[in-house]
CSV table of C-alpha atoms and ligand atoms in Angstrom, one decimal:
chain,number,residue,atom,x,y,z
A,1,MET,CA,-22.0,-12.9,10.6
A,2,TRP,CA,-19.3,-10.2,11.3
A,3,PRO,CA,-19.3,-8.0,14.4
A,4,ASP,CA,-19.9,-5.0,12.2
A,5,GLN,CA,-21.6,-5.3,8.8
A,6,ARG,CA,-21.1,-1.7,7.8
A,7,LEU,CA,-18.1,-2.2,5.5
A,8,CYS,CA,-19.7,-5.3,3.8
A,9,ASP,CA,-22.9,-3.3,3.1
A,10,LEU,CA,-20.8,-0.3,1.8
A,11,PHE,CA,-18.7,-2.4,-0.5
A,12,ARG,CA,-21.3,-5.1,-1.2
A,13,VAL,CA,-19.0,-7.9,-0.2
A,14,GLU,CA,-19.5,-10.9,2.0
A,15,HIS,CA,-16.4,-10.5,4.0
A,16,PRO,CA,-14.7,-7.3,5.2
A,17,ILE,CA,-11.4,-8.4,4.0
A,18,ILE,CA,-9.6,-6.2,1.5
A,19,GLN,CA,-6.7,-7.5,-0.6
A,20,ALA,CA,-4.4,-4.4,-0.5
A,21,PRO,CA,-3.7,-2.6,-3.7
A,22,MET,CA,0.0,-3.2,-4.4
A,23,MET,CA,1.6,-1.4,-7.3
A,24,GLY,CA,3.6,-3.9,-9.2
A,25,SER,CA,2.5,-7.0,-7.2
A,26,CYS,CA,-1.2,-7.3,-7.7
A,27,THR,CA,-2.8,-8.5,-10.9
A,28,PRO,CA,-6.3,-8.8,-12.3
A,29,GLU,CA,-6.1,-12.6,-11.5
A,30,LEU,CA,-5.4,-11.8,-7.8
A,31,ALA,CA,-8.1,-9.2,-7.5
A,32,GLY,CA,-10.6,-11.3,-9.4
A,33,ALA,CA,-9.9,-14.4,-7.1
A,34,VAL,CA,-10.3,-12.4,-3.9
A,35,SER,CA,-13.5,-10.8,-5.0
A,36,ASN,CA,-14.9,-14.1,-6.1
A,37,ALA,CA,-14.1,-15.5,-2.6
A,38,GLY,CA,-16.2,-12.8,-1.0
A,39,GLY,CA,-13.5,-10.3,-0.2
A,40,LEU,CA,-12.6,-7.0,-2.0
A,41,GLY,CA,-10.0,-7.4,-4.7
A,42,SER,CA,-7.9,-4.4,-5.5
A,43,LEU,CA,-5.7,-3.1,-8.2
A,44,GLY,CA,-2.9,-0.6,-7.6
A,45,CYS,CA,-3.1,1.9,-10.5
A,46,GLY,CA,-0.2,4.2,-9.3
A,47,GLU,CA,1.3,5.8,-12.3
A,48,LYS,CA,0.0,3.3,-14.8
A,49,PRO,CA,-1.3,4.8,-18.2
A,50,ALA,CA,-5.0,5.1,-18.6
A,51,THR,CA,-5.1,2.4,-21.3
A,52,THR,CA,-3.5,-0.1,-18.9
A,53,ILE,CA,-5.9,0.7,-16.2
A,54,ARG,CA,-8.9,0.2,-18.5
A,55,ALA,CA,-7.5,-3.1,-19.8
A,56,GLU,CA,-6.7,-4.5,-16.3
A,57,ALA,CA,-10.1,-3.4,-15.0
A,58,ALA,CA,-11.7,-5.2,-17.9
A,59,ALA,CA,-9.6,-8.3,-17.1
A,60,ILE,CA,-11.0,-8.2,-13.5
A,61,ARG,CA,-14.5,-7.9,-14.8
A,62,ALA,CA,-13.9,-10.9,-17.1
A,63,ARG,CA,-13.1,-12.9,-13.9
A,64,THR,CA,-15.8,-11.6,-11.5
A,65,ASN,CA,-19.0,-9.7,-11.5
A,66,ARG,CA,-18.5,-8.7,-7.9
A,67,SER,CA,-17.1,-5.5,-6.3
A,68,PHE,CA,-13.5,-4.5,-6.8
A,69,ASN,CA,-11.3,-1.5,-5.9
A,70,LEU,CA,-9.0,0.7,-8.0
A,71,ASN,CA,-6.3,2.5,-6.1
A,72,PHE,CA,-4.5,5.8,-6.9
A,73,PHE,CA,-1.8,8.0,-5.4
A,74,ILE,CA,-2.3,11.6,-4.4
A,75,ILE,CA,1.0,13.2,-5.4
A,76,GLN,CA,2.0,16.7,-4.3
A,77,GLN,CA,3.5,18.5,-7.2
A,78,GLU,CA,6.7,19.3,-5.4
A,79,LYS,CA,9.9,20.3,-7.3
A,80,THR,CA,13.2,19.1,-6.1
A,81,ASP,CA,15.4,21.8,-4.5
A,82,PRO,CA,18.6,22.0,-6.6
A,83,ARG,CA,20.7,21.9,-3.5
A,84,VAL,CA,19.0,18.8,-2.2
A,85,LEU,CA,19.5,17.1,-5.6
A,86,GLU,CA,23.2,18.0,-5.6
A,87,ALA,CA,23.7,16.7,-2.1
A,88,ALA,CA,21.9,13.4,-3.0
A,89,ARG,CA,24.0,13.0,-6.1
A,90,LYS,CA,27.2,13.4,-4.1
A,91,ARG,CA,25.9,11.0,-1.5
A,92,LEU,CA,25.1,8.3,-4.1
A,93,GLN,CA,28.2,8.8,-6.2
A,94,PRO,CA,30.2,6.1,-4.4
A,95,TRP,CA,27.4,3.6,-5.1
A,96,TYR,CA,27.4,4.6,-8.8
A,97,ASP,CA,31.2,4.3,-8.9
A,98,ASP,CA,31.2,0.8,-7.2
A,99,LEU,CA,28.6,-0.4,-9.7
A,100,GLY,CA,30.2,1.2,-12.7
A,101,LEU,CA,27.2,3.4,-13.4
A,102,GLY,CA,28.9,6.7,-14.2
A,103,ASP,CA,27.3,9.7,-12.6
A,104,PRO,CA,23.9,9.9,-11.0
A,105,PRO,CA,21.4,11.8,-13.2
A,106,SER,CA,21.6,15.6,-12.9
A,107,GLU,CA,18.0,16.1,-13.9
A,108,LEU,CA,15.0,14.4,-12.5
A,109,PRO,CA,11.8,13.5,-14.3
A,110,PRO,CA,8.7,15.7,-13.5
A,111,PRO,CA,6.7,14.7,-10.4
A,112,GLY,CA,4.0,12.0,-11.1
A,113,ARG,CA,0.6,13.1,-12.1
A,114,GLY,CA,-1.3,11.7,-9.1
A,115,PHE,CA,-5.1,11.8,-9.5
A,116,ASP,CA,-5.8,14.1,-12.4
A,117,GLU,CA,-8.7,14.7,-14.8
A,118,GLU,CA,-7.7,11.9,-17.0
A,119,ARG,CA,-7.7,9.4,-14.1
A,120,LEU,CA,-11.1,10.8,-12.9
A,121,GLU,CA,-12.4,10.1,-16.4
A,122,VAL,CA,-11.1,6.5,-16.3
A,123,VAL,CA,-12.7,5.9,-12.9
A,124,LEU,CA,-16.0,7.4,-14.0
A,125,SER,CA,-16.1,5.2,-17.1
A,126,VAL,CA,-14.9,1.9,-15.4
A,127,ARG,CA,-17.1,2.6,-12.4
A,128,PRO,CA,-15.6,0.2,-9.8
A,129,ARG,CA,-17.6,-0.2,-6.7
A,130,VAL,CA,-14.7,1.2,-4.7
A,131,VAL,CA,-11.8,3.6,-5.3
A,132,SER,CA,-9.1,4.0,-2.7
A,133,PHE,CA,-6.3,6.6,-2.4
A,134,HIS,CA,-2.8,6.7,-0.8
A,135,PHE,CA,-1.1,9.8,0.5
A,136,GLY,CA,-4.2,11.9,1.0
A,137,HIS,CA,-7.5,12.5,-0.8
A,138,PRO,CA,-8.6,13.9,-4.2
A,139,GLU,CA,-9.8,17.5,-4.6
A,140,ALA,CA,-13.4,18.3,-3.7
A,141,SER,CA,-14.8,18.4,-7.3
A,142,HIS,CA,-13.4,14.9,-8.0
A,143,VAL,CA,-14.8,13.5,-4.7
A,144,GLU,CA,-18.2,14.9,-5.7
A,145,ALA,CA,-18.1,13.5,-9.2
A,146,MET,CA,-17.2,10.0,-8.0
A,147,LYS,CA,-19.7,10.0,-5.3
A,148,ALA,CA,-22.4,11.2,-7.7
A,149,ALA,CA,-21.5,8.1,-9.8
A,150,GLY,CA,-22.2,5.9,-6.8
A,151,ILE,CA,-18.5,5.0,-6.2
A,152,VAL,CA,-17.4,4.3,-2.6
A,153,LEU,CA,-14.3,6.3,-1.6
A,154,VAL,CA,-11.6,5.2,0.8
A,155,SER,CA,-8.2,6.5,1.8
A,156,SER,CA,-5.4,5.7,4.3
A,157,ALA,CA,-4.5,7.5,7.5
A,158,THR,CA,-1.4,7.0,9.6
A,159,SER,CA,-2.6,9.3,12.4
A,160,VAL,CA,-5.8,10.4,14.1
A,161,ALA,CA,-5.5,13.9,12.5
A,162,GLU,CA,-5.2,12.4,9.0
A,163,ALA,CA,-8.3,10.2,9.7
A,164,ARG,CA,-10.3,13.3,10.6
A,165,VAL,CA,-9.1,15.1,7.5
A,166,LEU,CA,-10.3,12.1,5.3
A,167,GLU,CA,-13.7,12.0,6.9
A,168,ALA,CA,-14.1,15.7,6.5
A,169,ALA,CA,-13.1,15.3,2.8
A,170,GLY,CA,-16.0,12.9,2.2
A,171,MET,CA,-14.2,9.5,2.4
A,172,ASP,CA,-16.8,6.8,3.1
A,173,ALA,CA,-14.3,4.7,5.1
A,174,VAL,CA,-10.8,5.2,6.5
A,175,ILE,CA,-7.9,2.8,6.5
A,176,ALA,CA,-5.9,3.0,9.7
A,177,GLN,CA,-2.4,2.0,8.4
A,178,GLY,CA,-0.1,1.1,11.3
A,179,TRP,CA,3.7,1.1,11.4
A,180,GLU,CA,3.9,-2.7,10.8
A,181,ALA,CA,2.5,-2.3,7.3
A,182,GLY,CA,4.5,-3.3,4.2
A,183,GLY,CA,4.8,-0.7,1.4
A,184,HIS,CA,4.7,3.1,1.4
A,185,ARG,CA,3.3,4.7,4.5
A,186,GLY,CA,0.1,6.5,3.4
A,187,SER,CA,0.9,9.7,5.4
A,188,HIS,CA,-0.5,12.8,3.7
A,189,LYS,CA,2.9,14.6,4.0
A,190,PRO,CA,6.3,13.0,3.9
A,191,THR,CA,7.4,11.7,7.3
A,192,ALA,CA,10.8,10.6,8.7
A,193,PRO,CA,11.4,6.8,8.4
A,194,GLY,CA,11.4,6.5,12.2
A,195,ASP,CA,8.1,8.1,12.6
A,196,GLY,CA,4.9,6.0,12.9
A,197,VAL,CA,2.1,4.6,15.1
A,198,GLY,CA,1.6,0.9,15.5
A,199,THR,CA,-1.7,-0.7,14.4
A,200,MET,CA,-2.7,-1.7,18.0
A,201,ALA,CA,-2.5,1.9,19.2
A,202,LEU,CA,-3.7,3.6,16.0
A,203,VAL,CA,-6.9,1.6,15.2
A,204,PRO,CA,-8.9,2.3,18.4
A,205,GLN,CA,-7.9,5.9,18.5
A,206,ILE,CA,-9.1,6.4,14.9
A,207,VAL,CA,-12.3,4.4,15.7
A,208,ASP,CA,-13.0,6.9,18.5
A,209,ALA,CA,-12.2,9.9,16.3
A,210,VAL,CA,-14.4,9.3,13.2
A,211,SER,CA,-17.9,8.0,12.6
A,212,VAL,CA,-17.2,6.3,9.2
A,213,PRO,CA,-16.1,2.6,9.3
A,214,VAL,CA,-12.4,2.0,10.0
A,215,ILE,CA,-10.3,-0.6,8.1
A,216,ALA,CA,-7.2,-1.8,10.0
A,217,ALA,CA,-4.0,-2.4,8.0
A,218,GLY,CA,-0.5,-3.3,8.9
A,219,GLY,CA,0.8,-6.5,10.4
A,220,ILE,CA,-2.4,-8.5,10.0
A,221,GLY,CA,-1.2,-11.9,8.8
A,222,ASP,CA,-3.9,-14.4,9.7
A,223,GLY,CA,-7.3,-14.8,11.3
A,224,ARG,CA,-6.0,-13.9,14.7
A,225,GLY,CA,-5.0,-10.5,13.4
A,226,ILE,CA,-8.4,-10.1,11.9
A,227,ALA,CA,-10.2,-10.9,15.1
A,228,ALA,CA,-7.8,-8.6,17.0
A,229,ALA,CA,-8.6,-5.7,14.5
A,230,MET,CA,-12.3,-6.3,15.1
A,231,ALA,CA,-11.8,-6.3,18.9
A,232,LEU,CA,-10.1,-2.9,18.5
A,233,GLY,CA,-13.3,-1.6,16.7
A,234,ALA,CA,-12.3,-2.0,13.1
A,235,SER,CA,-15.1,-2.8,10.7
A,236,GLY,CA,-12.7,-4.7,8.4
A,237,VAL,CA,-9.0,-5.2,7.5
A,238,GLN,CA,-6.7,-4.5,4.5
A,239,MET,CA,-4.0,-7.0,4.1
A,240,GLY,CA,-1.1,-6.7,1.6
A,241,THR,CA,1.9,-8.9,2.6
A,242,ALA,CA,-0.3,-11.9,3.2
A,243,PHE,CA,-1.3,-11.9,-0.5
A,244,LEU,CA,2.2,-11.6,-1.9
A,245,SER,CA,2.7,-15.4,-1.7
A,246,CYS,CA,-0.4,-16.3,-3.6
A,247,PRO,CA,0.2,-17.8,-7.0
A,248,GLU,CA,-1.9,-15.1,-8.6
A,249,ALA,CA,0.4,-12.3,-7.3
A,250,ALA,CA,3.1,-10.9,-9.6
A,251,THR,CA,5.8,-11.6,-6.9
A,252,GLU,CA,9.0,-12.8,-8.6
A,253,PRO,CA,10.3,-16.3,-7.7
A,254,ALA,CA,13.4,-15.1,-5.8
A,255,ARG,CA,11.2,-12.8,-3.7
A,256,ARG,CA,8.7,-15.7,-3.0
A,257,GLU,CA,11.7,-17.6,-1.7
A,258,ARG,CA,12.6,-14.7,0.5
A,259,LEU,CA,9.1,-14.6,1.9
A,260,ARG,CA,9.3,-18.3,2.7
A,261,GLN,CA,12.3,-17.5,5.0
A,262,ALA,CA,10.9,-14.2,6.4
A,263,THR,CA,11.3,-13.3,10.0
A,264,ASP,CA,9.8,-10.5,12.1
A,265,ARG,CA,13.0,-8.4,11.9
A,266,ASP,CA,13.5,-8.6,8.1
A,267,THR,CA,12.2,-5.1,7.1
A,268,MET,CA,12.9,-1.5,7.9
A,269,VAL,CA,11.3,1.8,6.9
A,270,THR,CA,13.3,3.9,4.5
A,271,ASP,CA,12.7,6.8,2.1
A,272,ALA,CA,16.0,6.3,0.3
A,273,PHE,CA,14.5,4.5,-2.7
A,274,SER,CA,11.4,6.6,-3.6
A,275,GLY,CA,11.6,9.8,-1.5
A,276,ARG,CA,8.8,8.7,0.8
A,277,SER,CA,8.9,6.4,3.8
A,278,ALA,CA,8.1,2.8,2.9
A,279,ARG,CA,8.6,-0.5,4.8
A,280,ALA,CA,10.8,-2.8,2.7
A,281,MET,CA,13.4,-5.5,3.1
A,282,ARG,CA,16.5,-4.5,4.9
A,283,SER,CA,19.4,-3.9,2.6
A,284,ARG,CA,22.9,-2.4,2.8
A,285,TYR,CA,21.9,0.6,0.7
A,286,ALA,CA,18.9,1.4,2.9
A,287,GLU,CA,20.8,1.0,6.2
A,288,GLU,CA,23.7,3.1,5.0
A,289,MET,CA,21.4,5.9,3.9
A,290,GLU,CA,19.6,5.7,7.2
A,291,ARG,CA,22.8,6.0,9.3
A,292,ALA,CA,23.6,9.4,7.8
A,293,ARG,CA,20.2,10.9,7.1
A,294,GLU,CA,20.0,13.9,4.7
A,295,ALA,CA,17.1,15.5,2.8
A,296,LEU,CA,16.4,13.6,-0.4
A,297,PRO,CA,14.5,14.6,-3.5
A,298,PRO,CA,10.7,14.0,-3.1
A,299,PHE,CA,8.5,11.1,-4.1
A,300,PRO,CA,8.5,9.8,-6.7
A,301,GLN,CA,11.5,11.6,-8.2
A,302,MET,CA,14.0,9.9,-5.9
A,303,TYR,CA,13.4,6.7,-7.9
A,304,ALA,CA,15.4,8.3,-10.8
A,305,LEU,CA,18.5,8.4,-8.5
A,306,SER,CA,18.1,5.1,-6.7
A,307,GLY,CA,16.8,3.0,-9.7
A,308,PRO,CA,20.1,2.4,-11.4
A,309,ILE,CA,21.6,1.3,-8.0
A,310,ARG,CA,18.7,-1.0,-7.4
A,311,ASN,CA,19.0,-2.5,-10.8
A,312,ALA,CA,22.7,-3.0,-10.8
A,313,ALA,CA,23.2,-4.1,-7.2
A,314,GLY,CA,20.4,-6.6,-6.9
A,315,ASP,CA,18.2,-7.6,-4.1
A,316,SER,CA,20.9,-8.5,-1.5
A,317,GLU,CA,22.5,-5.1,-1.6
A,318,ALA,CA,19.8,-2.6,-2.5
A,319,SER,CA,16.4,-4.3,-2.6
A,320,PHE,CA,13.2,-2.2,-2.7
A,321,PHE,CA,11.1,-5.3,-1.9
A,322,LEU,CA,8.1,-4.0,0.0
A,323,TYR,CA,6.7,-6.2,2.7
A,324,GLY,CA,5.5,-6.0,6.3
A,325,GLN,CA,6.5,-7.2,9.7
A,326,ALA,CA,4.1,-10.1,9.7
A,327,ALA,CA,5.5,-11.8,6.5
A,328,ALA,CA,6.5,-14.9,8.3
A,329,LEU,CA,2.8,-15.7,8.9
A,330,SER,CA,2.2,-15.9,5.1
A,331,LYS,CA,0.8,-19.0,3.6
A,332,GLU,CA,1.4,-20.1,0.0
A,333,MET,CA,-2.0,-20.8,-1.3
A,334,ALA,CA,-4.5,-19.7,-4.0
A,335,ALA,CA,-6.0,-16.3,-3.1
A,336,GLY,CA,-9.6,-17.7,-2.9
A,337,ASP,CA,-8.4,-20.4,-0.5
A,338,LEU,CA,-6.5,-17.8,1.5
A,339,VAL,CA,-9.6,-15.7,1.9
A,340,ALA,CA,-11.7,-18.8,3.0
A,341,ARG,CA,-9.0,-19.7,5.5
A,342,LEU,CA,-8.8,-16.2,6.9
A,343,VAL,CA,-12.5,-16.1,7.4
A,344,LYS,CA,-12.6,-19.5,9.1
A,345,GLU,CA,-9.6,-18.6,11.4
A,346,ALA,CA,-11.1,-15.3,12.4
A,347,ARG,CA,-14.5,-16.8,13.2
A,348,GLU,CA,-12.8,-19.6,15.3
A,349,VAL,CA,-10.9,-17.0,17.3
A,350,MET,CA,-13.9,-14.7,17.8
A,351,GLY,CA,-16.0,-17.8,18.8
A,352,TYR,CA,-13.4,-19.0,21.2
A,353,LEU,CA,-13.1,-15.6,22.8
A,354,SER,CA,-16.8,-15.2,23.2
A,355,ARG,CA,-17.1,-18.5,24.9
A,356,ARG,CA,-14.5,-17.8,27.6
B,401,LIG,C1,4.2,-4.8,-2.1
B,401,LIG,C2,3.3,-3.7,-1.5
B,401,LIG,C3,2.9,-2.7,-2.4
B,401,LIG,C4,2.0,-1.7,-1.9
B,401,LIG,N1,1.5,-0.8,-2.8
B,401,LIG,C5,0.4,0.0,-2.4
B,401,LIG,C6,-0.2,0.8,-3.4
B,401,LIG,O1,0.1,0.8,-4.6
B,401,LIG,N2,-1.3,1.6,-2.9
B,401,LIG,C7,-1.7,1.5,-1.6
B,401,LIG,O2,-2.7,2.2,-1.2
B,401,LIG,N3,-1.1,0.8,-0.7
B,401,LIG,C8,0.0,0.0,-1.0
B,401,LIG,N4,0.6,-0.8,-0.1
B,401,LIG,C9,0.2,-0.7,1.3
B,401,LIG,C10,-1.1,-1.5,1.6
B,401,LIG,O3,-2.2,-0.8,1.2
B,401,LIG,C11,-1.3,-1.8,3.1
B,401,LIG,O4,-1.3,-0.7,3.8
B,401,LIG,C12,-0.3,-2.8,3.7
B,401,LIG,O5,0.0,-3.8,2.8
B,401,LIG,C13,-0.8,-3.4,5.0
B,401,LIG,O6,0.2,-4.0,5.7
B,401,LIG,P1,0.6,-5.6,5.5
B,401,LIG,O7,1.5,-5.6,4.3
B,401,LIG,O8,1.3,-5.9,6.8
B,401,LIG,O9,-0.6,-6.4,5.4
B,401,LIG,C14,1.5,-1.8,-0.6
B,401,LIG,C15,2.0,-2.8,0.3
B,401,LIG,C16,2.9,-3.8,-0.2
B,401,LIG,C17,3.3,-4.9,0.8
């Protein structure tokens, strides 16, 4: 059926196609539709309150009795160096002045909670088939508790070394997230925006380095990309940008329009919105911050400084619209139809290649 069935067996799904968790962009409708079509639907839980996570997980279960994935961030409890904050405030003051926003905040909110005891409790009571992480892995006692509950654990690596760390920490599969990917880079420590390995180079090296199944992510926009990922040794794929145009996604109308006109050069990697490198639409703000790079407050505290600019300036000047380099391949179709189309296309390509 697929060249490597390991991921399908692990996740208990028909197709090794994961709809990426996307904070703010995925909905229970999207996840439910993907799971019903035989893929793995995901929900980005990020910093959502426990009650919201429980309600959204219940909404997925109301739509499907198949496997789904809940996704969480691993956040280092870093405090902002007061000198870095002062320099960043100074740097952003002209933007605040131009937009009539007063002064940038002089105090930042505490760092996010990441994956704590409360979230562990939510996961253990919801018991999704799969839980995935971004920016690292949970502590050993949490890994043990989830595995004892029969939950399959997955996390992202942006390098071979990170993939090895994830395997050693007990992850059941590793996502190899290449440079092309939309959204935050899942590196375990903050990296410079210019620093990344492309999917084509990363996937086979991670496949050679670990024995758990590898999931390719980044720049996979259609069945050709899926077949290519399999050729590189991946057991499956995780696709985010491709699902942003589905009617079930929470993508705003103006952003859907932007995706309709997307090109290969639309996006750039910047840490100037959240404090961590993420691939998002090019904007004057991101380009200006990139030209004169300076240390910025860490993720997610930087949001408190960039948020007012983003809200006041709008998408054309300071958009934090996350999408990847293959956005132009996106199709506007229902998520279930998209999964069926991806499966058909991938099989056609694999069949064609094996007949040559
Ligand atoms: C809008 C958007 C939001 C994202 N949010 C998350 C998230 O909350 N958690 C996560 O693990 N990955 C997140 N990602 C990254 C995806 O997991 C995945 O690595 C990426 O979408 C793959 O590249 P592609 O967009 O080219 O398919 C996000 C990606 C996008 C496009």
